[in-house]
Tab-separated table of C-alpha atoms in Angstrom:
chain	number	residue	atom	x	y	z
A	1085	MET	CA	104.923	184.918	127.205
A	1086	GLY	CA	101.783	186.109	125.477
A	1087	GLY	CA	98.945	184.389	123.684
A	1088	GLY	CA	100.960	184.359	120.490
A	1089	ALA	CA	103.068	181.490	121.807
A	1090	ILE	CA	100.092	179.177	122.188
A	1091	VAL	CA	98.843	180.104	118.728
A	1092	SER	CA	102.308	179.317	117.351
A	1093	SER	CA	102.383	175.991	119.191
A	1094	ILE	CA	98.951	175.041	117.880
A	1095	TYR	CA	100.037	176.002	114.369
A	1096	ILE	CA	103.166	173.852	114.685
A	1097	ILE	CA	101.127	170.863	115.876
A	1098	ARG	CA	98.637	171.204	113.038
A	1099	MET	CA	101.532	171.454	110.575
A	1100	ILE	CA	103.280	168.403	112.080
A	1101	GLN	CA	100.089	166.362	111.977
A	1102	ARG	CA	99.972	166.946	108.213
A	1103	ASP	CA	103.636	166.196	107.541
A	1104	GLU	CA	105.412	163.476	109.500
A	1105	SER	CA	108.803	164.720	108.302
A	1106	LYS	CA	108.442	167.817	110.500
A	1107	LYS	CA	108.453	166.011	113.874
A	1108	ALA	CA	111.713	167.703	114.755
A	1109	ASN	CA	109.773	170.939	115.299
A	1110	VAL	CA	108.369	169.546	118.569
A	1111	GLU	CA	111.892	168.881	119.803
A	1112	TRP	CA	113.222	172.337	118.836
A	1113	THR	CA	115.048	173.947	121.794
A	1114	ASP	CA	115.595	177.644	122.520
A	1115	GLN	CA	118.574	179.305	124.213
A	1116	TRP	CA	117.189	178.480	127.708
A	1117	GLY	CA	116.693	174.792	126.978
A	1118	TYR	CA	112.927	175.064	126.513
A	1119	ASN	CA	111.510	172.890	123.753
A	1120	CYS	CA	108.184	173.430	122.024
A	1121	PHE	CA	106.441	171.247	124.624
A	1122	HIS	CA	107.811	173.334	127.526
A	1123	ARG	CA	106.608	176.520	125.835
A	1124	THR	CA	103.210	175.030	125.100
A	1125	CYS	CA	102.744	173.940	128.726
A	1126	GLN	CA	103.487	177.523	129.735
A	1127	ASN	CA	100.308	178.776	128.039
A	1128	ASN	CA	97.453	176.588	129.337
A	1129	PRO	CA	97.118	174.576	126.133
A	1130	PRO	CA	94.115	172.480	125.145
A	1131	VAL	CA	94.460	168.845	126.239
A	1132	ASP	CA	94.332	167.573	122.647
A	1133	ILE	CA	97.382	169.673	121.754
A	1134	VAL	CA	99.331	168.319	124.733
A	1135	GLN	CA	98.402	164.750	123.819
A	1136	SER	CA	99.287	165.320	120.158
A	1137	MET	CA	102.725	166.599	121.111
A	1138	ILE	CA	103.345	163.560	123.330
A	1139	ASP	CA	102.119	161.243	120.578
A	1140	ILE	CA	104.401	162.911	118.027
A	1141	ALA	CA	107.567	163.247	120.104
A	1142	GLY	CA	107.155	160.225	122.366
A	1143	LYS	CA	106.660	160.036	126.118
A	1144	ASP	CA	110.283	160.922	126.823
A	1145	ILE	CA	109.467	164.546	126.015
A	1146	ILE	CA	107.641	164.867	129.352
A	1147	PHE	CA	110.938	164.258	131.191
A	1148	GLU	CA	113.126	166.658	129.224
A	1149	THR	CA	114.513	169.455	131.373
A	1150	THR	CA	115.217	173.106	130.721
A	1151	ASP	CA	118.560	174.665	131.628
A	1152	ASP	CA	116.996	175.319	135.064
A	1153	ASP	CA	116.018	171.624	135.440
A	1154	TRP	CA	112.281	172.189	134.984
A	1155	ILE	CA	110.230	169.527	133.240
A	1156	PRO	CA	107.002	170.406	131.406
A	1157	PHE	CA	104.967	169.344	134.480
A	1158	HIS	CA	106.690	172.015	136.614
A	1159	ILE	CA	106.031	174.646	133.979
A	1160	ALA	CA	102.374	173.667	133.570
A	1161	CYS	CA	101.787	173.819	137.350
A	1162	TYR	CA	103.655	177.098	137.751
A	1163	SER	CA	101.764	178.659	134.846
A	1164	GLY	CA	98.314	177.644	136.115
A	1165	ALA	CA	97.493	175.028	133.507
A	1166	SER	CA	94.219	173.176	133.837
A	1167	ILE	CA	94.106	169.982	135.888
A	1168	ASP	CA	93.355	168.044	132.683
A	1169	VAL	CA	96.637	169.223	131.163
A	1170	ILE	CA	98.572	168.403	134.324
A	1171	LYS	CA	97.144	164.864	134.419
């Protein structure tokens, strides 16, 4: 996954922050069971983006699994995310 994914995730968050009716975008899921939060954690996101996504979707999003039973924490660790993101 290239840098375009993180740019897309940041764009989605900025869009959601402006329009509460678009919260469903954070919970969007792809064919492998990854939601927007999983994909964001895959790209070493800024801490404020991670926190915004949790604030928007609710804390349950951090426990949602992919089809391979990975939670966002697993993906962030595997992808080399900063310690601040992992906290």
